[in-house]
Amino acid sequence: MERLLGDQLKDKHLLTDDQLKQALERQRLHGGRLGTNLVALGFLSEDQLGSFFHRKPLSPQSVEETGLRLSFIIDLVTKHLFTLGEFTLHDVVERVKLPTPIIDEVLEEIQRNHMVEVKGSSGSSGFGRMSYRYILTDRGKARAQELIGISRYVGPAPVPLHAYRRMIEVQTVKNILVKESSVLEAFSHLIVGGELLTRLGPAISSGRALFLYGPPGNGKTAIAETIARVMPETVYIPYAVLVDDDVIMLYDPVTHEAVNQEGSVAAENELIKRDLPDSRWLEIKRPIVMAGGELDLGMLDLEFNDISRFYQAPLQMKANNGIFIIDDFGRQQMDPQDLLNRWIVPLERHTDFLSLQSGMKFEIPFDQLVIFSTNLEPKKLVDEAFLRRIRYKIKIDHPSEDEFERIFRAVCESNEVEYRKEMVDFLMERFYRRSGRPLNACHPRDLIDHIIDDAHYHCYQPELTEASLTAAWETYFVEL
């Protein structure tokens, strides 16, 4: 990745061969990332490096620059026209997400083949071809139905696989700079020890796989979700990726949170300018994918729909440039070793291989911070070879009595229940110490929930008393 970064910086004329050699030599001696060494040597500023890693894809100026064959775009547009009925050039531009001159060229070609005709004009749409209203001819409808029988994909124009790979590499999680202040701010809503945060910070910043383990009910999932919020900046993903002639739908509104984007592909008086973004790409917050006990190996492969005749991207592809959380690891609908065997190469080499129905295999980047979270004993789940490939293993243990009290206070405040320290002391002495039950970080929340439920049922104000805590304890725990 470092040499690839260097080559890209040279291509943009931001770096010379000699400067790259010096930076690589400094990296060999002092370690760290190539970008950090370039800044330390004064070859780049932090702003220049940040801008490089947050480049927006620029609008193509020709069919050739889309990376797609003209015949593919014509077929895609023809299917769109069939679903639109009567349409204008602007309508097609907005749906296909390609610039006006390219769509205009495509419509002219379709019109020359007698598959579309002008029905009239609309004064509200401007002048010339922008004002024309079109409809498909019978020949055009027949061709559209034929194409829909081959593939029902009718969405934004996809980007070619090589463009997707290049953008993932530019936006890699391995070049994210996470500051200590950001980590402290993100975890401020949790009661987490300073020593734990000291270990978590470098792990997050590394962009490498992380193994969270420890007894249940102590915040591993909450910590994993908070790590996701530390990830800075936004990234660009395409709506869809084209591999050979097959479309892979990547954008998932459940997984990907789009940020507001100004303008449209038809803006700027329908002229293409170099600083306009390629609307086939969507700007999103860094993706967060979480899978628990429902995860199976099939979710890590391309999903082909026999009716729609196109593919849905697997989970790890949707998580690229973001975070993939494997929650409750070891409780999936498969043997843990099967998952480890599937991912042992991607975790080490940061690439994955997917297969089309035709048997064609292709390579995609595996660029994500993978977080395994489990309450099972790690050595019973995985072998030493796999643990060696996960650089950071962090135990999330039971809270101390002081941390437990702080958690209890915070839960009371968030639920508007008056906090009474003497009642927590009663709880500790009467129940925890006598029973030998360990403290769990989830207990304050769950016990307070019991007290609130009982108070609401009996129509009184929830409060901490010996009676309410005793009742909550007896209905929450199973005493053997």
Short mmCIF file of C-alpha atoms in Angstrom, two decimals:
data_model
loop_
_atom_site.label_atom_id
_atom_site.label_comp_id
_atom_site.label_asym_id
_atom_site.label_seq_id
_atom_site.Cartn_x
_atom_site.Cartn_y
_atom_site.Cartn_z
CA MET A 1 0.00 0.00 0.00
CA GLU A 2 2.86 2.39 0.81
CA ARG A 3 4.50 2.00 -2.60
CA LEU A 4 1.10 2.30 -4.24
CA LEU A 5 0.55 5.53 -2.30
CA GLY A 6 3.93 6.81 -3.43
CA ASP A 7 3.15 6.04 -7.06
CA GLN A 8 -0.19 7.83 -6.81
CA LEU A 9 1.45 10.89 -5.26
CA LYS A 10 4.02 10.93 -8.07
CA ASP A 11 1.26 10.63 -10.66
CA LYS A 12 -0.33 13.76 -9.17
CA HIS A 13 3.06 15.51 -9.26
CA LEU A 14 3.00 15.93 -5.49
CA LEU A 15 6.17 13.90 -5.00
CA THR A 16 9.44 13.21 -6.83
CA ASP A 17 11.29 9.90 -7.07
CA ASP A 18 14.04 11.20 -4.80
CA GLN A 19 11.57 12.42 -2.17
CA LEU A 20 9.81 9.05 -2.20
CA LYS A 21 13.13 7.23 -1.69
CA GLN A 22 13.99 9.46 1.26
CA ALA A 23 10.57 8.94 2.84
CA LEU A 24 10.75 5.15 2.40
CA GLU A 25 14.22 5.12 3.96
CA ARG A 26 12.99 7.18 6.92
CA GLN A 27 10.02 4.81 7.26
CA ARG A 28 12.41 1.84 7.34
CA LEU A 29 14.44 3.42 10.14
CA HIS A 30 11.70 5.02 12.23
CA GLY A 31 8.55 3.10 11.27
CA GLY A 32 5.15 4.71 10.95
CA ARG A 33 3.14 5.37 7.81
CA LEU A 34 4.58 6.69 4.60
CA GLY A 35 2.32 9.77 4.74
CA THR A 36 3.53 10.62 8.27
CA ASN A 37 7.14 10.38 7.13
CA LEU A 38 6.48 12.58 4.09
CA VAL A 39 5.01 15.26 6.37
CA ALA A 40 7.91 14.93 8.84
CA LEU A 41 10.39 15.49 6.01
CA GLY A 42 8.47 18.55 4.84
CA PHE A 43 7.67 17.10 1.41
CA LEU A 44 3.92 17.42 2.01
CA SER A 45 1.76 19.38 4.42
CA GLU A 46 -0.90 17.66 6.51
CA ASP A 47 -3.55 19.53 4.49
CA GLN A 48 -2.11 18.26 1.20
CA LEU A 49 -2.02 14.70 2.50
CA GLY A 50 -5.57 14.98 3.86
CA SER A 51 -6.86 16.34 0.56
CA PHE A 52 -5.22 13.50 -1.31
CA PHE A 53 -6.99 10.92 0.85
CA HIS A 54 -10.35 12.66 0.46
CA ARG A 55 -10.58 13.11 -3.29
CA LYS A 56 -13.98 13.16 -4.87
CA PRO A 57 -14.45 11.26 -8.13
CA LEU A 58 -14.72 13.76 -10.96
CA SER A 59 -17.37 13.80 -13.64
CA PRO A 60 -16.46 11.95 -16.84
CA GLN A 61 -16.24 14.10 -19.94
CA SER A 62 -16.79 11.33 -22.46
CA VAL A 63 -18.14 7.81 -22.78
CA GLU A 64 -14.57 6.56 -22.67
CA GLU A 65 -13.96 8.26 -19.31
CA THR A 66 -16.96 6.47 -17.76
CA GLY A 67 -15.05 3.20 -18.09
CA LEU A 68 -18.19 1.68 -19.66
CA ARG A 69 -18.87 0.52 -23.20
CA LEU A 70 -21.25 2.69 -25.19
CA SER A 71 -23.41 -0.38 -25.88
CA PHE A 72 -23.77 -1.02 -22.12
CA ILE A 73 -24.89 2.57 -21.47
CA ILE A 74 -27.35 2.39 -24.38
CA ASP A 75 -28.87 -0.82 -22.98
CA LEU A 76 -29.11 0.65 -19.46
CA VAL A 77 -30.73 3.86 -20.71
CA THR A 78 -33.20 1.86 -22.86
CA LYS A 79 -34.40 0.01 -19.74
CA HIS A 80 -34.79 3.30 -17.90
CA LEU A 81 -36.85 4.71 -20.77
CA PHE A 82 -39.20 1.74 -20.59
CA THR A 83 -39.91 2.43 -16.90
CA LEU A 84 -40.26 6.19 -17.45
CA GLY A 85 -42.88 6.16 -20.19
CA GLU A 86 -42.75 9.78 -21.34
CA PHE A 87 -39.52 11.53 -20.44
CA THR A 88 -37.14 14.43 -21.00
CA LEU A 89 -33.37 14.42 -21.26
CA HIS A 90 -33.20 15.81 -17.72
CA ASP A 91 -35.23 12.85 -16.40
CA VAL A 92 -32.76 10.36 -17.85
CA VAL A 93 -29.73 12.28 -16.57
CA GLU A 94 -31.11 12.29 -13.02
CA ARG A 95 -31.77 8.55 -13.04
CA VAL A 96 -28.67 7.25 -14.82
CA LYS A 97 -26.33 9.70 -13.01
CA LEU A 98 -24.24 10.46 -16.10
CA PRO A 99 -23.64 14.00 -17.44
CA THR A 100 -26.04 15.55 -19.92
CA PRO A 101 -23.75 15.49 -23.01
CA ILE A 102 -23.12 11.74 -22.59
CA ILE A 103 -26.84 10.95 -22.15
CA ASP A 104 -27.64 13.23 -25.08
CA GLU A 105 -25.21 11.26 -27.24
CA VAL A 106 -26.80 8.00 -26.11
CA LEU A 107 -30.34 9.25 -26.84
CA GLU A 108 -29.27 10.32 -30.31
CA GLU A 109 -27.95 6.81 -30.97
CA ILE A 110 -31.18 5.24 -29.70
CA GLN A 111 -33.17 7.67 -31.85
CA ARG A 112 -31.09 6.76 -34.94
CA ASN A 113 -32.06 3.14 -34.34
CA HIS A 114 -35.75 4.18 -34.39
CA MET A 115 -36.34 3.10 -30.79
CA VAL A 116 -37.34 6.52 -29.46
CA GLU A 117 -39.22 9.45 -30.91
CA VAL A 118 -39.98 13.04 -29.94
CA LYS A 119 -43.53 13.53 -28.71
CA GLY A 120 -43.40 17.28 -28.18
CA SER A 121 -41.66 19.94 -26.18
CA SER A 122 -42.06 21.56 -22.81
CA GLY A 123 -41.30 25.25 -22.41
CA SER A 124 -40.48 24.73 -18.73
CA SER A 125 -37.53 22.49 -19.59
CA GLY A 126 -35.52 25.11 -21.51
CA PHE A 127 -34.68 25.29 -25.18
CA GLY A 128 -33.63 22.80 -27.85
CA ARG A 129 -33.24 19.14 -27.00
CA MET A 130 -33.52 19.87 -23.27
CA SER A 131 -37.16 20.82 -23.87
CA TYR A 132 -38.06 17.71 -25.91
CA ARG A 133 -40.40 15.09 -24.48
CA TYR A 134 -39.65 11.59 -25.75
CA ILE A 135 -41.38 8.21 -25.79
CA LEU A 136 -40.20 4.76 -26.79
CA THR A 137 -41.39 3.36 -30.09
CA ASP A 138 -42.79 -0.16 -30.32
CA ARG A 139 -39.37 -1.27 -31.49
CA GLY A 140 -37.81 0.41 -28.48
CA LYS A 141 -40.28 -1.23 -26.08
CA ALA A 142 -39.56 -4.65 -27.56
CA ARG A 143 -35.81 -4.10 -27.16
CA ALA A 144 -36.26 -2.87 -23.57
CA GLN A 145 -38.29 -5.95 -22.63
CA GLU A 146 -35.60 -8.14 -24.15
CA LEU A 147 -32.92 -6.39 -22.09
CA ILE A 148 -34.99 -6.56 -18.88
CA GLY A 149 -35.26 -10.32 -19.44
CA ILE A 150 -31.45 -10.46 -19.34
CA SER A 151 -31.05 -8.18 -16.30
CA ARG A 152 -33.62 -6.18 -14.34
CA TYR A 153 -31.02 -3.74 -13.08
CA VAL A 154 -32.45 -0.25 -13.66
CA GLY A 155 -30.40 2.07 -11.50
CA PRO A 156 -27.51 4.51 -11.70
CA ALA A 157 -24.76 3.64 -14.15
CA PRO A 158 -22.17 1.45 -12.42
CA VAL A 159 -18.46 2.20 -12.18
CA PRO A 160 -15.88 -0.27 -13.50
CA LEU A 161 -14.13 -2.56 -11.03
CA HIS A 162 -10.72 -0.91 -11.48
CA ALA A 163 -12.18 2.52 -10.53
CA TYR A 164 -13.77 1.02 -7.41
CA ARG A 165 -10.48 -0.60 -6.38
CA ARG A 166 -8.56 2.64 -6.88
CA MET A 167 -10.98 4.67 -4.74
CA ILE A 168 -10.94 2.10 -1.90
CA GLU A 169 -7.14 2.25 -1.89
CA VAL A 170 -7.15 6.05 -1.75
CA GLN A 171 -9.65 6.09 1.15
CA THR A 172 -8.02 3.20 3.07
CA VAL A 173 -8.61 2.93 6.82
CA LYS A 174 -4.86 2.44 7.21
CA ASN A 175 -4.29 6.12 6.51
CA ILE A 176 -6.81 7.40 9.05
CA LEU A 177 -5.20 9.53 11.73
CA VAL A 178 -7.10 9.11 14.99
CA LYS A 179 -6.14 11.61 17.68
CA GLU A 180 -6.27 10.87 21.40
CA SER A 181 -8.67 13.78 21.93
CA SER A 182 -11.13 12.21 19.45
CA VAL A 183 -11.02 8.89 21.27
CA LEU A 184 -11.58 10.53 24.65
CA GLU A 185 -14.52 12.53 23.31
CA ALA A 186 -16.13 9.52 21.63
CA PHE A 187 -15.92 7.42 24.81
CA SER A 188 -17.01 10.21 27.15
CA HIS A 189 -20.52 8.72 27.47
CA LEU A 190 -19.10 5.41 28.73
CA ILE A 191 -17.42 4.65 32.06
CA VAL A 192 -14.17 3.26 30.69
CA GLY A 193 -10.87 3.07 32.53
CA GLY A 194 -7.97 5.20 31.34
CA GLU A 195 -5.75 2.15 30.86
CA LEU A 196 -8.29 0.59 28.50
CA LEU A 197 -8.54 3.78 26.43
CA THR A 198 -4.74 3.92 26.26
CA ARG A 199 -4.77 0.49 24.62
CA LEU A 200 -7.80 1.11 22.41
CA GLY A 201 -6.48 4.34 20.85
CA PRO A 202 -3.48 2.87 18.99
CA ALA A 203 -5.56 -0.14 17.95
CA ILE A 204 -8.18 2.09 16.33
CA SER A 205 -5.56 4.25 14.64
CA SER A 206 -3.75 1.22 13.20
CA GLY A 207 -6.71 0.19 11.05
CA ARG A 208 -5.90 -3.44 11.85
CA ALA A 209 -8.15 -6.21 13.18
CA LEU A 210 -9.11 -6.04 16.84
CA PHE A 211 -10.21 -8.84 19.19
CA LEU A 212 -12.38 -7.79 22.14
CA TYR A 213 -13.00 -10.55 24.66
CA GLY A 214 -14.14 -10.95 28.23
CA PRO A 215 -17.14 -11.89 30.38
CA PRO A 216 -20.62 -11.03 29.05
CA GLY A 217 -22.43 -7.85 29.98
CA ASN A 218 -19.42 -5.59 30.30
CA GLY A 219 -19.71 -3.37 27.24
CA LYS A 220 -17.83 -5.10 24.42
CA THR A 221 -20.59 -4.33 21.91
CA ALA A 222 -20.95 -0.75 23.18
CA ILE A 223 -17.18 -0.26 22.89
CA ALA A 224 -17.16 -1.70 19.36
CA GLU A 225 -19.98 0.64 18.31
CA THR A 226 -18.20 3.61 19.89
CA ILE A 227 -15.00 2.76 18.00
CA ALA A 228 -17.05 3.11 14.83
CA ARG A 229 -17.98 6.68 15.80
CA VAL A 230 -14.31 7.59 16.15
CA MET A 231 -13.69 6.97 12.45
CA PRO A 232 -13.27 10.41 10.88
CA GLU A 233 -14.36 11.96 7.60
CA THR A 234 -16.60 10.70 4.84
CA VAL A 235 -15.89 8.38 1.92
CA TYR A 236 -17.27 7.84 -1.57
CA ILE A 237 -18.89 4.62 -2.73
CA PRO A 238 -20.49 3.83 -6.09
CA TYR A 239 -24.14 2.88 -6.33
CA ALA A 240 -23.03 -0.18 -8.28
CA VAL A 241 -19.90 -1.85 -9.66
CA LEU A 242 -19.54 -3.48 -13.06
CA VAL A 243 -17.51 -6.70 -13.34
CA ASP A 244 -17.30 -8.01 -16.89
CA ASP A 245 -20.96 -7.51 -17.92
CA ASP A 246 -22.44 -8.17 -14.47
CA VAL A 247 -23.75 -5.47 -12.14
CA ILE A 248 -23.08 -5.67 -8.39
CA MET A 249 -25.35 -3.41 -6.34
CA LEU A 250 -23.20 -1.94 -3.57
CA TYR A 251 -25.09 0.97 -2.02
CA ASP A 252 -27.31 -0.20 0.82
CA PRO A 253 -29.36 2.54 2.55
CA VAL A 254 -29.58 0.36 5.67
CA THR A 255 -25.79 0.17 5.96
CA HIS A 256 -24.64 3.37 4.29
CA GLU A 257 -25.54 6.81 5.64
CA ALA A 258 -25.43 9.36 2.82
CA VAL A 259 -24.43 12.94 3.53
CA ASN A 260 -26.12 15.89 1.89
CA GLN A 261 -24.89 16.59 -1.60
CA GLU A 262 -25.54 19.88 -3.32
CA GLY A 263 -26.52 20.18 -6.92
CA SER A 264 -27.21 17.45 -9.46
CA VAL A 265 -25.75 15.91 -12.56
CA ALA A 266 -27.83 18.31 -14.64
CA ALA A 267 -26.56 21.43 -12.88
CA GLU A 268 -24.22 24.15 -14.06
CA ASN A 269 -26.27 24.85 -17.24
CA GLU A 270 -25.76 21.25 -18.35
CA LEU A 271 -22.04 21.80 -18.91
CA ILE A 272 -19.39 19.35 -17.74
CA LYS A 273 -16.66 20.88 -15.67
CA ARG A 274 -13.63 19.23 -14.19
CA ASP A 275 -14.57 20.19 -10.65
CA LEU A 276 -18.03 18.63 -10.80
CA PRO A 277 -18.37 15.28 -8.97
CA ASP A 278 -19.19 12.02 -10.70
CA SER A 279 -22.78 11.42 -9.56
CA ARG A 280 -22.39 7.66 -9.87
CA TRP A 281 -20.58 7.96 -6.53
CA LEU A 282 -22.31 8.74 -3.25
CA GLU A 283 -20.64 10.49 -0.33
CA ILE A 284 -21.33 8.61 2.90
CA LYS A 285 -20.13 8.42 6.47
CA ARG A 286 -17.59 5.66 6.90
CA PRO A 287 -19.68 2.48 6.82
CA ILE A 288 -20.42 0.37 9.90
CA VAL A 289 -21.51 -3.23 9.34
CA MET A 290 -22.48 -5.36 12.33
CA ALA A 291 -23.28 -9.06 12.16
CA GLY A 292 -24.08 -11.31 15.10
CA GLY A 293 -25.44 -14.81 15.48
CA GLU A 294 -27.25 -14.55 12.13
CA LEU A 295 -23.97 -14.44 10.17
CA ASP A 296 -23.25 -17.34 7.85
CA LEU A 297 -20.67 -17.88 5.12
CA GLY A 298 -23.23 -17.15 2.39
CA MET A 299 -23.35 -13.51 3.52
CA LEU A 300 -19.67 -13.20 2.60
CA ASP A 301 -20.27 -14.19 -1.03
CA LEU A 302 -22.01 -12.39 -3.88
CA GLU A 303 -25.78 -12.88 -3.76
CA PHE A 304 -27.30 -13.46 -7.19
CA ASN A 305 -31.05 -12.96 -7.56
CA ASP A 306 -32.50 -15.29 -10.20
CA ILE A 307 -35.41 -12.91 -10.80
CA SER A 308 -33.59 -9.55 -10.96
CA ARG A 309 -30.53 -11.11 -12.64
CA PHE A 310 -27.95 -8.95 -10.88
CA TYR A 311 -25.81 -9.27 -7.74
CA GLN A 312 -25.91 -7.81 -4.25
CA ALA A 313 -22.54 -7.07 -2.66
CA PRO A 314 -21.46 -9.19 0.34
CA LEU A 315 -21.10 -7.67 3.80
CA GLN A 316 -17.33 -7.20 3.69
CA MET A 317 -17.60 -5.29 0.41
CA LYS A 318 -20.23 -2.99 1.94
CA ALA A 319 -17.89 -2.43 4.92
CA ASN A 320 -14.87 -1.36 2.85
CA ASN A 321 -13.21 1.85 4.14
CA GLY A 322 -15.15 1.40 7.39
CA ILE A 323 -15.74 -1.05 10.22
CA PHE A 324 -17.00 -4.65 10.27
CA ILE A 325 -18.10 -5.80 13.74
CA ILE A 326 -18.49 -9.54 14.32
CA ASP A 327 -20.57 -9.54 17.49
CA ASP A 328 -20.96 -12.62 19.71
CA PHE A 329 -18.18 -14.32 17.76
CA GLY A 330 -18.42 -18.07 18.18
CA ARG A 331 -22.22 -18.11 18.24
CA GLN A 332 -22.75 -17.83 14.48
CA GLN A 333 -24.60 -20.35 12.34
CA MET A 334 -21.30 -21.94 11.37
CA ASP A 335 -18.13 -23.24 12.93
CA PRO A 336 -15.84 -20.34 13.95
CA GLN A 337 -12.97 -22.05 12.17
CA ASP A 338 -14.89 -21.86 8.88
CA LEU A 339 -15.06 -18.07 9.16
CA LEU A 340 -11.40 -17.87 10.11
CA ASN A 341 -10.40 -20.04 7.16
CA ARG A 342 -12.47 -17.80 4.89
CA TRP A 343 -10.81 -14.63 6.20
CA ILE A 344 -7.28 -15.65 7.09
CA VAL A 345 -5.91 -14.47 3.72
CA PRO A 346 -7.99 -11.26 3.47
CA LEU A 347 -6.93 -10.21 6.98
CA GLU A 348 -3.27 -10.68 6.13
CA ARG A 349 -3.13 -9.50 2.52
CA HIS A 350 -6.05 -7.02 2.60
CA THR A 351 -7.61 -8.46 -0.55
CA ASP A 352 -10.53 -10.81 -1.07
CA PHE A 353 -11.74 -12.90 -3.99
CA LEU A 354 -15.34 -13.21 -5.13
CA SER A 355 -16.87 -15.43 -7.80
CA LEU A 356 -19.56 -14.79 -10.39
CA GLN A 357 -22.01 -17.48 -11.42
CA SER A 358 -20.00 -17.92 -14.59
CA GLY A 359 -17.10 -19.12 -12.45
CA MET A 360 -15.07 -15.98 -13.06
CA LYS A 361 -13.12 -14.92 -9.96
CA PHE A 362 -12.06 -11.37 -9.32
CA GLU A 363 -10.18 -9.49 -6.62
CA ILE A 364 -11.56 -6.72 -4.42
CA PRO A 365 -9.88 -4.75 -1.62
CA PHE A 366 -10.49 -5.97 1.92
CA ASP A 367 -10.05 -2.61 3.63
CA GLN A 368 -11.86 -2.36 6.94
CA LEU A 369 -11.25 -2.39 10.65
CA VAL A 370 -12.56 -5.81 11.67
CA ILE A 371 -13.62 -6.10 15.30
CA PHE A 372 -14.27 -9.55 16.75
CA SER A 373 -16.26 -9.41 19.98
CA THR A 374 -16.80 -12.52 22.10
CA ASN A 375 -17.50 -13.64 25.64
CA LEU A 376 -16.08 -17.09 24.93
CA GLU A 377 -12.51 -18.11 25.69
CA PRO A 378 -10.43 -17.03 22.64
CA LYS A 379 -8.14 -20.07 22.70
CA LYS A 380 -11.16 -22.35 22.52
CA LEU A 381 -12.41 -20.52 19.44
CA VAL A 382 -9.32 -19.93 17.36
CA ASP A 383 -5.83 -21.28 16.97
CA GLU A 384 -2.58 -19.47 17.61
CA ALA A 385 -1.99 -18.89 13.89
CA PHE A 386 -5.15 -16.84 13.60
CA LEU A 387 -4.59 -14.89 16.82
CA ARG A 388 -1.15 -13.97 15.52
CA ARG A 389 -2.80 -12.28 12.53
CA ILE A 390 -4.94 -10.13 14.81
CA ARG A 391 -2.51 -7.57 16.15
CA TYR A 392 -4.62 -6.24 19.04
CA LYS A 393 -6.29 -8.47 21.63
CA ILE A 394 -7.97 -6.48 24.40
CA LYS A 395 -9.82 -7.92 27.37
CA ILE A 396 -12.93 -6.09 28.56
CA ASP A 397 -13.20 -7.24 32.16
CA HIS A 398 -15.62 -6.71 35.05
CA PRO A 399 -15.71 -3.12 36.35
CA SER A 400 -14.11 -2.19 39.67
CA GLU A 401 -16.39 -1.18 42.54
CA ASP A 402 -15.60 2.48 41.86
CA GLU A 403 -16.44 2.10 38.14
CA PHE A 404 -19.61 0.19 39.04
CA GLU A 405 -20.74 3.02 41.31
CA ARG A 406 -20.05 5.62 38.58
CA ILE A 407 -22.04 3.56 36.08
CA PHE A 408 -24.92 3.30 38.57
CA ARG A 409 -24.90 7.07 39.09
CA ALA A 410 -24.87 7.72 35.32
CA VAL A 411 -27.78 5.32 34.72
CA CYS A 412 -29.81 6.99 37.49
CA GLU A 413 -29.18 10.43 36.02
CA SER A 414 -30.14 9.38 32.50
CA ASN A 415 -33.41 7.91 33.82
CA GLU A 416 -34.14 10.79 36.20
CA VAL A 417 -34.00 8.53 39.24
CA GLU A 418 -32.49 10.11 42.37
CA TYR A 419 -29.09 8.56 43.03
CA ARG A 420 -28.48 7.43 46.62
CA LYS A 421 -24.99 6.13 47.34
CA GLU A 422 -26.11 4.39 50.54
CA MET A 423 -28.45 2.24 48.46
CA VAL A 424 -25.59 1.18 46.20
CA ASP A 425 -23.59 0.33 49.33
CA PHE A 426 -26.59 -1.74 50.52
CA LEU A 427 -26.69 -3.53 47.16
CA MET A 428 -22.99 -4.31 47.30
CA GLU A 429 -23.02 -5.58 50.89
CA ARG A 430 -26.39 -7.37 50.88
CA PHE A 431 -26.15 -9.10 47.53
CA TYR A 432 -22.84 -8.97 45.66
CA ARG A 433 -20.45 -9.70 48.50
CA ARG A 434 -22.67 -12.33 50.12
CA SER A 435 -23.37 -14.16 46.86
CA GLY A 436 -19.90 -13.74 45.40
CA ARG A 437 -21.51 -12.64 42.13
CA PRO A 438 -19.11 -10.55 40.01
CA LEU A 439 -19.97 -6.98 39.06
CA ASN A 440 -21.10 -6.50 35.48
CA ALA A 441 -21.32 -3.16 33.69
CA CYS A 442 -24.85 -3.97 32.47
CA HIS A 443 -26.28 -4.64 35.95
CA PRO A 444 -27.03 -0.99 36.91
CA ARG A 445 -29.01 -0.43 33.71
CA ASP A 446 -30.96 -3.66 34.06
CA LEU A 447 -31.72 -3.24 37.78
CA ILE A 448 -32.88 0.35 37.27
CA ASP A 449 -35.10 -0.81 34.38
CA HIS A 450 -36.75 -3.31 36.74
CA ILE A 451 -37.36 -0.59 39.34
CA ILE A 452 -38.84 1.75 36.70
CA ASP A 453 -41.10 -0.99 35.28
CA ASP A 454 -42.43 -1.81 38.75
CA ALA A 455 -42.99 1.87 39.59
CA HIS A 456 -44.88 2.51 36.36
CA TYR A 457 -47.08 -0.52 36.93
CA HIS A 458 -47.96 0.54 40.49
CA CYS A 459 -48.15 4.25 39.56
CA TYR A 460 -45.48 5.67 41.83
CA GLN A 461 -42.22 7.56 41.31
CA PRO A 462 -39.28 5.18 40.79
CA GLU A 463 -36.69 5.46 43.56
CA LEU A 464 -33.79 3.57 45.05
CA THR A 465 -34.85 1.85 48.27
CA GLU A 466 -33.91 -1.39 49.97
CA ALA A 467 -37.29 -2.81 48.95
CA SER A 468 -37.07 -1.75 45.29
CA LEU A 469 -33.49 -2.99 44.90
CA THR A 470 -34.32 -6.31 46.58
CA ALA A 471 -37.33 -6.84 44.32
CA ALA A 472 -35.28 -5.94 41.24
CA TRP A 473 -32.49 -8.32 42.25
CA GLU A 474 -34.86 -11.22 42.88
CA THR A 475 -36.64 -10.82 39.52
CA TYR A 476 -33.44 -10.25 37.54
CA PHE A 477 -31.07 -12.97 38.76
CA VAL A 478 -31.61 -16.69 38.90
CA GLU A 479 -30.28 -17.90 42.22
CA LEU A 480 -29.01 -21.47 42.19
#
